[in-house]
Coordinates of C-alpha atoms in Angstrom, one line a residue:
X152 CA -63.0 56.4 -14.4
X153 CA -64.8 57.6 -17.3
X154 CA -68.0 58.0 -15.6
X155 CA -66.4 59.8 -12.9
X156 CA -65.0 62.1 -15.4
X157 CA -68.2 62.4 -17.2
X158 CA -69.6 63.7 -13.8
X159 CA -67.7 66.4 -13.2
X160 CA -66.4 67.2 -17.0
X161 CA -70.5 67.9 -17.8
X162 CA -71.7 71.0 -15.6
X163 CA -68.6 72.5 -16.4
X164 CA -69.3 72.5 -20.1
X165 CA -73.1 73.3 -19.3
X166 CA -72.5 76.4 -17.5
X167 CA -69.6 77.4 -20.4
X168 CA -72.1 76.6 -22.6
X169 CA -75.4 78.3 -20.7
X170 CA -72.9 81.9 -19.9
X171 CA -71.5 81.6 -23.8
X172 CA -75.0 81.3 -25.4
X173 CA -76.0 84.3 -22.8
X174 CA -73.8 86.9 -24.1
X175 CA -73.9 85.8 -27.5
X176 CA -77.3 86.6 -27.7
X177 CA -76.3 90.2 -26.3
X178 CA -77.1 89.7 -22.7
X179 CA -74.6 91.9 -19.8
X180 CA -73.1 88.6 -17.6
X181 CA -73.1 90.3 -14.1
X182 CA -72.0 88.4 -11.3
X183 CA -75.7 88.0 -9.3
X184 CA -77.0 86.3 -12.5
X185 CA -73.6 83.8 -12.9
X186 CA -73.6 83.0 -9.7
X187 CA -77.3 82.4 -9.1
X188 CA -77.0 80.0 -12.6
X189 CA -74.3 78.3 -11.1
X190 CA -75.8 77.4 -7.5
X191 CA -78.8 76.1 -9.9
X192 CA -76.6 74.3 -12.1
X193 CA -74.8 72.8 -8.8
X194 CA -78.8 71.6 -7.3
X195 CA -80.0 70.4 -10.7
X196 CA -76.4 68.2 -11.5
X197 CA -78.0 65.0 -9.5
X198 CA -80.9 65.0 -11.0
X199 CA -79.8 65.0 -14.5
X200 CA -77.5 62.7 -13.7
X201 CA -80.2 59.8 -12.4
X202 CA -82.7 61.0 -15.2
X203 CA -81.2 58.1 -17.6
X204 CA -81.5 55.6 -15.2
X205 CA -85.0 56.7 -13.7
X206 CA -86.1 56.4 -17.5
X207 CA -84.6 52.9 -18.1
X208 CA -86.3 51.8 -14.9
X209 CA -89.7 52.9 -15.7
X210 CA -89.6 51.3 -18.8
X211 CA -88.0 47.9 -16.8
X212 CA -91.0 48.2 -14.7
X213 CA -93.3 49.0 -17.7
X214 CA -92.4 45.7 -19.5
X215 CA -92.3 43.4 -16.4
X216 CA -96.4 44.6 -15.7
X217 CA -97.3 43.7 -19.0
X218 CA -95.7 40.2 -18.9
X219 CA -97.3 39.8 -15.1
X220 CA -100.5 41.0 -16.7
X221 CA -100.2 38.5 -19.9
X222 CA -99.2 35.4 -17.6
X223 CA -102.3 36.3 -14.9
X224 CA -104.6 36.8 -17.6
X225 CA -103.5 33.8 -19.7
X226 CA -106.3 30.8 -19.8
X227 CA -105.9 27.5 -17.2
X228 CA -103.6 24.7 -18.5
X229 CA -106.0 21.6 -19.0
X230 CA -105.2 18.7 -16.8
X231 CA -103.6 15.4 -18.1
X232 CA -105.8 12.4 -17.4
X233 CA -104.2 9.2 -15.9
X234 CA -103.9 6.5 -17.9
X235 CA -101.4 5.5 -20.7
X236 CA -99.1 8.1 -22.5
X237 CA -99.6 6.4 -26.0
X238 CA -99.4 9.4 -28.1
X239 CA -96.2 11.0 -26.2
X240 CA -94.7 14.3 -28.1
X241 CA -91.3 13.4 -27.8
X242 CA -89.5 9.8 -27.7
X243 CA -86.1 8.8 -27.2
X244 CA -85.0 5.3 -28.4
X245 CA -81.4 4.0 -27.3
X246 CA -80.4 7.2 -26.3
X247 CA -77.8 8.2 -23.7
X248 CA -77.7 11.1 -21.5
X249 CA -74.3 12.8 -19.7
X250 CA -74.2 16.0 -17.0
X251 CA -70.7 16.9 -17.3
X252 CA -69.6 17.8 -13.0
X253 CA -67.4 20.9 -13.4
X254 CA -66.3 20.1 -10.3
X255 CA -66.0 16.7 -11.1
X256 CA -63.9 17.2 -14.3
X257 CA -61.4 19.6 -12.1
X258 CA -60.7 16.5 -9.6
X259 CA -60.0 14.4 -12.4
X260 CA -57.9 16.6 -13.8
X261 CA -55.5 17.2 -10.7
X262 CA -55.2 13.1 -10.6
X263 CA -54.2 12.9 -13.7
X264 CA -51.2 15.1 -12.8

């Protein structure tokens, strides 16, 4: 609801703003000139609207080329040879492992009821 309001609230204060600053700076308002800022005001409110969004995708787009461009560009992973895994990074000894089902956890649930 707010970004509806934001929407609509916005031009308003734009053009209050735009006609307020006009005769402030001793300009005559006549109604040609308000009504020709306002049809302008009405074509540019879309566009200033998706300028936020047309900037955070450009940058979205920006980013995801460089990391395309860093993997594609990144040296070959060397092979593993066959043969016995001696030297392995990581070991587990007497070690147990558990997926908890969520669905499986919700049936045993509703039979214990």
């Amino acid at each position: 609801i707010v970004n509806v309001l934001m929407y609509s609230i916005i031009p308003l204060f734009i053009s209050i703003a735009t006609f307020g600053t006009y005769v402030l700076l001793g300009n005559k308002l006549d109604v040609a000139s308000a009504l020709t800022a306002l049809a302008l005001f009405e074509i540019l409110r879309f566009p200033l609207f998706m300028f936020p969004t047309t900037i955070n995708n450009i940058v979205e787009a920006s980013v995801a080329l460089n990391r395309i461009n860093k993997f594609l560009r990144s040296p070959e992973h060397e092979c593993i040879a066959s043969g016995s895994l001696n030297n392995a990074g990581l070991e587990f000894q007497n070690a147990s492992f558990v997926y908890e089902n969520k669905r499986f956890l919700e049936d045993e649930d509703q039979n214990k009821n």
